[in-house]
Amino acid sequence: MTQHEVGVLAGRGKTGRALARALRERGARVRPLGRADLDRLDPALSGCTAVYLMAPNLHPDEPALVADVLAAAQRVGVDRVVHHSVAAPYTPSMPHHLGKARGEDLVRRSGLRWTVLQPCAYVQNLLSGLRGDEPAVRVPYDPDRLFGLVDLADVAEAAARVLLEDGHEGATYELGGPRPVSARDVAETAARVLRRDVPLQRVPTDEAVAAAPEAEREWLRAMFEYYDRHGLPTGGLVLRALLGRGGTPLAATLARELGAGDPAAGPSATGR
Ligand SMILES: NC(=O)c1ccc[n+]([C@@H]2O[C@H](COP(=O)([O-])OP(=O)(O)OC[C@H]3O[C@@H](n4cnc5c(N)ncnc54)[C@H](OP(=O)(O)O)[C@@H]3O)[C@@H](O)[C@H]2O)c1
């Protein structure tokens, strides 16, 4: 049996660590790759059975990064590539989504055996505000807009399956959670999980982007403006098919991540 060894770009980031866990649980070896590996991609990828092609968050030139990795994979003979894109990549008003759309195009024309994953925003993105003494959901967009918020652990499990199993060549999979949820649903569900009030607050965009590096602020503003108007609805049936079970309900993700019991508190415990 093949001993899989997967080179994971941005492998020490939030997504990379979750994927590494899922791959190791399935007996695969993982090679997390970071900044220092970009200047030595050939040795970094040499001997891998697959590459997980993932740019770091808000990378300024994702297509160039994707092109470099594809070229190196071709040179050293790694012919299976899984591209970590995003839900709704062709969204011209969000430049970092557009970078992923261009990346997808490069992947499809690479001549390698490819699969594209399009995850929605993770539930985990909202956790920092829910930890600590005064948990709250604070977002710079309409709190009633709907998103296919997905559990990062589910995305990682789906990615590991696609990397290690056959049958996914030439597929593009959108990965949304089990049902559409809003920031208001997250606050209400967190309140049940934590058994306390969890205020929901809309914050000014300037405040939300203030901690980000200057170079990222414009793209973040564009993203929040889009979210404010449209949310980011994303279907959950593909994830269900890949995992052989429904995606993890919002209440269960929050309970696990916040170290609380799953309240299974009535019909609305999973959001809508
Ligand atoms: N968060 C979400 O809800 C969501 C949803 C869908 C898709 N995504 C996508 O998922 C991807 C991963 O996001 P993430 O937040 O998990 O990643 P992340 O935490 O930003 O990734 C950090 C990793 O990226 C590496 N890195 C940082 N700057 C780099 C550079 N200039 N060149 C090469 N590598 C660099 C770091 O290298 P070192 O190890 O050297 O520090 C580290 O391994 C992004 O493309 C994001 O758009 C995210």
Short mmCIF file of C-alpha atoms and ligand atoms in Angstrom, two decimals:
data_model
loop_
_atom_site.label_atom_id
_atom_site.label_comp_id
_atom_site.label_asym_id
_atom_site.label_seq_id
_atom_site.Cartn_x
_atom_site.Cartn_y
_atom_site.Cartn_z
CA MET A 1 0.00 0.00 0.00
CA THR A 2 1.26 3.50 -0.83
CA GLN A 3 2.56 5.50 2.13
CA HIS A 4 1.14 8.92 1.37
CA GLU A 5 3.20 12.00 2.10
CA VAL A 6 1.45 15.29 1.47
CA GLY A 7 3.21 18.63 1.06
CA VAL A 8 0.93 21.26 2.60
CA LEU A 9 1.47 24.88 1.57
CA ALA A 10 0.72 27.36 4.38
CA GLY A 11 0.98 24.20 6.43
CA ARG A 12 1.56 25.84 9.81
CA GLY A 13 -1.44 28.17 9.61
CA LYS A 14 -4.95 27.67 10.93
CA THR A 15 -6.15 25.48 8.06
CA GLY A 16 -2.83 23.72 7.59
CA ARG A 17 -2.71 22.49 11.18
CA ALA A 18 -6.27 21.15 10.99
CA LEU A 19 -5.46 19.35 7.73
CA ALA A 20 -2.25 17.89 9.16
CA ARG A 21 -4.24 16.42 12.04
CA ALA A 22 -6.80 14.87 9.66
CA LEU A 23 -4.09 13.45 7.39
CA ARG A 24 -2.08 11.94 10.26
CA GLU A 25 -5.24 10.36 11.69
CA ARG A 26 -5.50 8.54 8.37
CA GLY A 27 -1.92 7.31 8.48
CA ALA A 28 -0.43 9.81 6.01
CA ARG A 29 2.81 11.71 6.51
CA VAL A 30 2.63 15.50 6.30
CA ARG A 31 5.21 17.99 5.16
CA PRO A 32 4.08 21.45 6.33
CA LEU A 33 5.58 24.12 4.09
CA GLY A 34 6.01 27.79 4.90
CA ARG A 35 7.72 30.95 3.73
CA ALA A 36 11.24 29.53 3.76
CA ASP A 37 10.21 26.70 1.40
CA LEU A 38 9.13 29.02 -1.41
CA ASP A 39 12.75 29.58 -2.46
CA ARG A 40 13.39 25.83 -2.53
CA LEU A 41 10.14 24.39 -3.80
CA ASP A 42 11.73 21.51 -5.74
CA PRO A 43 13.39 19.87 -2.73
CA ALA A 44 10.41 20.86 -0.57
CA LEU A 45 8.01 18.88 -2.77
CA SER A 46 10.32 16.13 -3.93
CA GLY A 47 9.08 12.68 -2.84
CA CYS A 48 5.57 13.89 -1.94
CA THR A 49 2.67 11.82 -3.27
CA ALA A 50 0.40 14.91 -3.38
CA VAL A 51 0.50 18.63 -2.75
CA TYR A 52 -2.14 20.67 -0.97
CA LEU A 53 -1.92 23.97 -2.77
CA MET A 54 -3.05 26.60 -0.30
CA ALA A 55 -2.05 30.24 -0.21
CA PRO A 56 -1.76 32.00 3.13
CA ASN A 57 -4.70 34.21 3.99
CA LEU A 58 -4.88 37.37 1.81
CA HIS A 59 -1.69 36.59 -0.08
CA PRO A 60 -0.97 39.61 -2.34
CA ASP A 61 -0.37 37.51 -5.48
CA GLU A 62 -2.03 34.13 -5.17
CA PRO A 63 -1.90 33.29 -8.91
CA ALA A 64 1.90 33.75 -8.92
CA LEU A 65 2.22 31.50 -5.87
CA VAL A 66 -0.01 28.87 -7.48
CA ALA A 67 1.96 29.02 -10.74
CA ASP A 68 5.28 28.54 -8.91
CA VAL A 69 3.99 25.56 -6.96
CA LEU A 70 2.44 23.92 -10.04
CA ALA A 71 5.68 24.33 -11.96
CA ALA A 72 7.71 22.81 -9.13
CA ALA A 73 5.23 19.93 -8.77
CA GLN A 74 5.61 19.21 -12.48
CA ARG A 75 9.41 19.32 -12.29
CA VAL A 76 9.70 16.90 -9.39
CA GLY A 77 6.87 14.58 -10.52
CA VAL A 78 4.18 15.23 -7.89
CA ASP A 79 1.17 14.77 -10.12
CA ARG A 80 -1.73 15.06 -7.63
CA VAL A 81 -2.68 18.54 -6.55
CA VAL A 82 -5.61 19.73 -4.43
CA HIS A 83 -6.22 23.48 -4.53
CA HIS A 84 -7.72 25.14 -1.46
CA SER A 85 -9.82 27.89 -3.06
CA VAL A 86 -12.91 29.55 -1.59
CA ALA A 87 -16.69 29.58 -2.02
CA ALA A 88 -17.72 31.90 -4.88
CA PRO A 89 -14.17 32.53 -6.17
CA TYR A 90 -15.31 34.53 -9.21
CA THR A 91 -16.49 37.54 -7.26
CA PRO A 92 -14.91 40.57 -8.93
CA SER A 93 -15.68 42.92 -6.04
CA MET A 94 -13.57 40.79 -3.67
CA PRO A 95 -9.98 40.87 -4.99
CA HIS A 96 -8.73 37.98 -2.88
CA HIS A 97 -11.55 35.77 -4.21
CA LEU A 98 -10.61 36.75 -7.73
CA GLY A 99 -7.01 35.69 -7.00
CA LYS A 100 -8.36 32.26 -6.13
CA ALA A 101 -10.47 32.12 -9.32
CA ARG A 102 -7.32 32.78 -11.34
CA GLY A 103 -5.50 30.16 -9.28
CA GLU A 104 -8.22 27.62 -10.06
CA ASP A 105 -7.80 28.31 -13.77
CA LEU A 106 -4.07 27.67 -13.53
CA VAL A 107 -4.68 24.43 -11.64
CA ARG A 108 -7.18 23.18 -14.26
CA ARG A 109 -4.73 23.91 -17.07
CA SER A 110 -1.71 22.45 -15.28
CA GLY A 111 -1.84 18.97 -16.80
CA LEU A 112 -1.65 17.51 -13.29
CA ARG A 113 -4.36 15.41 -11.62
CA TRP A 114 -6.28 18.14 -9.82
CA THR A 115 -9.18 18.72 -7.47
CA VAL A 116 -10.47 22.12 -6.31
CA LEU A 117 -12.07 22.71 -2.91
CA GLN A 118 -14.21 25.80 -2.35
CA PRO A 119 -14.85 26.19 1.40
CA CYS A 120 -17.10 28.86 2.83
CA ALA A 121 -15.92 30.93 5.82
CA TYR A 122 -15.17 28.80 8.89
CA VAL A 123 -17.25 28.89 12.09
CA GLN A 124 -13.84 29.15 13.78
CA ASN A 125 -13.39 32.70 12.40
CA LEU A 126 -15.89 33.94 14.99
CA LEU A 127 -14.40 32.15 17.98
CA SER A 128 -11.95 34.77 19.24
CA GLY A 129 -14.83 37.02 20.31
CA LEU A 130 -16.56 34.13 22.02
CA ARG A 131 -13.63 33.24 24.25
CA GLY A 132 -12.79 35.16 27.37
CA ASP A 133 -14.80 36.90 30.06
CA GLU A 134 -17.22 38.83 27.88
CA PRO A 135 -18.17 36.65 24.93
CA ALA A 136 -19.79 38.49 22.05
CA VAL A 137 -20.31 38.28 18.32
CA ARG A 138 -19.07 41.47 16.75
CA VAL A 139 -19.20 41.77 12.96
CA PRO A 140 -18.80 44.68 10.53
CA TYR A 141 -21.72 43.62 8.32
CA ASP A 142 -25.45 42.97 8.42
CA PRO A 143 -25.84 40.33 11.17
CA ASP A 144 -28.83 38.79 9.38
CA ARG A 145 -27.04 37.95 6.15
CA LEU A 146 -26.67 34.23 5.52
CA PHE A 147 -23.42 32.27 5.24
CA GLY A 148 -22.66 28.60 4.72
CA LEU A 149 -20.39 28.73 7.76
CA VAL A 150 -18.50 25.44 7.93
CA ASP A 151 -16.58 23.66 10.68
CA LEU A 152 -12.86 23.79 9.85
CA ALA A 153 -12.51 20.22 11.15
CA ASP A 154 -15.04 19.09 8.51
CA VAL A 155 -13.16 20.94 5.77
CA ALA A 156 -9.93 19.28 6.92
CA GLU A 157 -11.55 15.83 6.93
CA ALA A 158 -12.94 16.37 3.43
CA ALA A 159 -9.57 17.62 2.20
CA ALA A 160 -7.77 14.62 3.68
CA ARG A 161 -10.18 12.23 1.96
CA VAL A 162 -9.73 13.97 -1.38
CA LEU A 163 -5.95 13.87 -0.99
CA LEU A 164 -5.76 10.20 0.01
CA GLU A 165 -8.64 8.54 -1.84
CA ASP A 166 -9.19 7.99 -5.55
CA GLY A 167 -12.09 9.31 -7.58
CA HIS A 168 -11.80 13.06 -7.07
CA GLU A 169 -9.73 13.93 -10.11
CA GLY A 170 -11.21 16.85 -12.10
CA ALA A 171 -13.77 17.67 -9.40
CA THR A 172 -14.64 21.08 -7.93
CA TYR A 173 -16.35 20.82 -4.56
CA GLU A 174 -18.13 23.65 -2.74
CA LEU A 175 -17.93 23.08 1.01
CA GLY A 176 -20.61 24.77 3.09
CA GLY A 177 -21.95 23.85 6.51
CA PRO A 178 -25.18 21.90 7.05
CA ARG A 179 -27.44 24.95 6.77
CA PRO A 180 -27.19 28.68 6.15
CA VAL A 181 -26.58 30.70 9.30
CA SER A 182 -26.23 34.38 10.16
CA ALA A 183 -24.10 36.15 12.78
CA ARG A 184 -27.31 36.45 14.79
CA ASP A 185 -27.69 32.65 14.70
CA VAL A 186 -24.10 32.30 15.92
CA ALA A 187 -24.74 34.67 18.85
CA GLU A 188 -27.98 32.92 19.79
CA THR A 189 -26.44 29.46 19.52
CA ALA A 190 -23.36 30.51 21.50
CA ALA A 191 -25.66 31.88 24.22
CA ARG A 192 -27.27 28.46 24.55
CA VAL A 193 -23.93 26.67 24.49
CA LEU A 194 -22.36 28.97 27.09
CA ARG A 195 -25.60 29.38 29.06
CA ARG A 196 -25.18 33.13 29.24
CA ASP A 197 -25.96 36.24 27.24
CA VAL A 198 -23.89 36.67 24.12
CA PRO A 199 -24.42 40.17 22.74
CA LEU A 200 -24.51 40.69 19.00
CA GLN A 201 -22.97 43.92 17.84
CA ARG A 202 -22.37 45.49 14.47
CA VAL A 203 -19.01 47.28 14.56
CA PRO A 204 -17.70 49.93 12.16
CA THR A 205 -15.56 48.57 9.34
CA ASP A 206 -12.64 50.85 10.34
CA GLU A 207 -12.58 49.21 13.73
CA ALA A 208 -12.75 45.72 12.26
CA VAL A 209 -9.79 46.25 9.93
CA ALA A 210 -7.65 48.34 12.30
CA ALA A 211 -5.53 45.43 13.56
CA ALA A 212 -4.80 44.11 10.04
CA PRO A 213 -1.62 45.06 8.19
CA GLU A 214 -2.11 48.16 6.02
CA ALA A 215 -1.73 46.11 2.81
CA GLU A 216 -4.70 43.91 3.72
CA ARG A 217 -7.20 46.55 4.81
CA GLU A 218 -8.62 47.42 1.39
CA TRP A 219 -9.35 43.78 0.58
CA LEU A 220 -10.92 43.24 3.98
CA ARG A 221 -13.13 46.30 3.47
CA ALA A 222 -14.23 44.94 0.09
CA MET A 223 -15.03 41.58 1.69
CA PHE A 224 -17.07 43.10 4.51
CA GLU A 225 -18.97 45.30 2.05
CA TYR A 226 -19.84 42.21 0.02
CA TYR A 227 -20.86 40.27 3.13
CA ASP A 228 -23.02 43.21 4.19
CA ARG A 229 -24.97 43.07 0.93
CA HIS A 230 -24.97 39.39 0.09
CA GLY A 231 -23.58 37.21 2.88
CA LEU A 232 -21.88 34.12 1.46
CA PRO A 233 -24.47 31.33 1.10
CA THR A 234 -22.80 28.04 0.19
CA GLY A 235 -24.37 24.62 -0.27
CA GLY A 236 -23.76 21.84 2.25
CA LEU A 237 -24.72 18.75 0.24
CA VAL A 238 -21.28 18.19 -1.28
CA LEU A 239 -19.66 18.11 2.14
CA ARG A 240 -22.31 15.62 3.25
CA ALA A 241 -21.48 13.40 0.28
CA LEU A 242 -17.73 13.59 0.91
CA LEU A 243 -17.93 12.88 4.63
CA GLY A 244 -20.73 10.30 4.47
CA ARG A 245 -22.53 12.31 7.17
CA GLY A 246 -23.94 15.79 7.50
CA GLY A 247 -21.57 18.65 8.28
CA THR A 248 -21.18 19.36 11.99
CA PRO A 249 -24.07 21.50 13.30
CA LEU A 250 -23.16 24.98 14.50
CA ALA A 251 -24.04 24.18 18.14
CA ALA A 252 -21.77 21.13 18.18
CA THR A 253 -18.85 23.06 16.71
CA LEU A 254 -19.26 25.86 19.22
CA ALA A 255 -19.61 23.41 22.12
CA ARG A 256 -16.43 21.58 21.13
CA GLU A 257 -14.41 24.73 20.49
CA LEU A 258 -15.61 26.59 23.57
CA GLY A 259 -15.18 23.61 25.87
CA ALA A 260 -18.88 23.50 26.76
CA GLY A 261 -21.42 20.70 26.57
CA ASP A 262 -23.54 20.47 23.42
CA PRO A 263 -26.88 21.80 24.63
CA ALA A 264 -28.89 20.15 21.83
CA ALA A 265 -31.26 22.79 23.07
CA GLY A 266 -34.37 22.27 21.07
CA PRO A 267 -34.98 22.55 17.35
CA SER A 268 -33.04 25.79 16.89
CA ALA A 269 -29.80 24.53 18.51
CA THR A 270 -28.14 24.16 15.14
CA GLY A 271 -28.91 27.68 13.96
CA ARG A 272 -31.87 28.10 11.66
N1 LIG B 1 -10.61 31.52 7.15
C1 LIG B 1 -11.60 31.14 6.36
O1 LIG B 1 -12.78 31.18 6.73
C2 LIG B 1 -11.31 30.62 4.97
C3 LIG B 1 -12.35 30.13 4.19
C4 LIG B 1 -12.07 29.66 2.92
C5 LIG B 1 -10.77 29.69 2.44
N2 LIG B 1 -9.79 30.18 3.23
C6 LIG B 1 -8.42 30.21 2.70
O2 LIG B 1 -7.64 29.30 3.44
C7 LIG B 1 -6.28 29.64 3.21
C8 LIG B 1 -5.50 29.44 4.47
O3 LIG B 1 -5.88 30.40 5.43
P1 LIG B 1 -5.28 30.31 6.90
O4 LIG B 1 -5.86 31.47 7.66
O5 LIG B 1 -5.42 28.94 7.41
O6 LIG B 1 -3.73 30.55 6.59
P2 LIG B 1 -2.68 31.37 7.39
O7 LIG B 1 -2.89 31.13 8.86
O8 LIG B 1 -2.62 32.75 6.85
O9 LIG B 1 -1.35 30.62 6.94
C9 LIG B 1 -0.16 30.76 7.61
C10 LIG B 1 0.85 29.91 6.87
O10 LIG B 1 1.15 30.56 5.63
C11 LIG B 1 2.53 30.74 5.52
N3 LIG B 1 2.83 32.05 4.90
C12 LIG B 1 2.60 33.27 5.40
N4 LIG B 1 2.98 34.22 4.53
C13 LIG B 1 3.46 33.57 3.46
C14 LIG B 1 4.00 33.99 2.22
N5 LIG B 1 4.14 35.29 1.91
N6 LIG B 1 4.36 33.05 1.35
C15 LIG B 1 4.22 31.73 1.65
N7 LIG B 1 3.72 31.26 2.80
C16 LIG B 1 3.35 32.17 3.69
C17 LIG B 1 3.07 30.69 6.92
O11 LIG B 1 4.41 30.31 6.80
P3 LIG B 1 5.43 30.12 8.03
O12 LIG B 1 5.17 28.70 8.47
O13 LIG B 1 6.76 30.32 7.41
O14 LIG B 1 5.06 31.14 9.06
C18 LIG B 1 2.16 29.68 7.58
O15 LIG B 1 2.59 28.35 7.32
C19 LIG B 1 -6.26 31.05 2.64
O16 LIG B 1 -5.95 30.97 1.28
C20 LIG B 1 -7.69 31.52 2.84
O17 LIG B 1 -8.10 32.44 1.85
C21 LIG B 1 -10.01 30.62 4.48
#
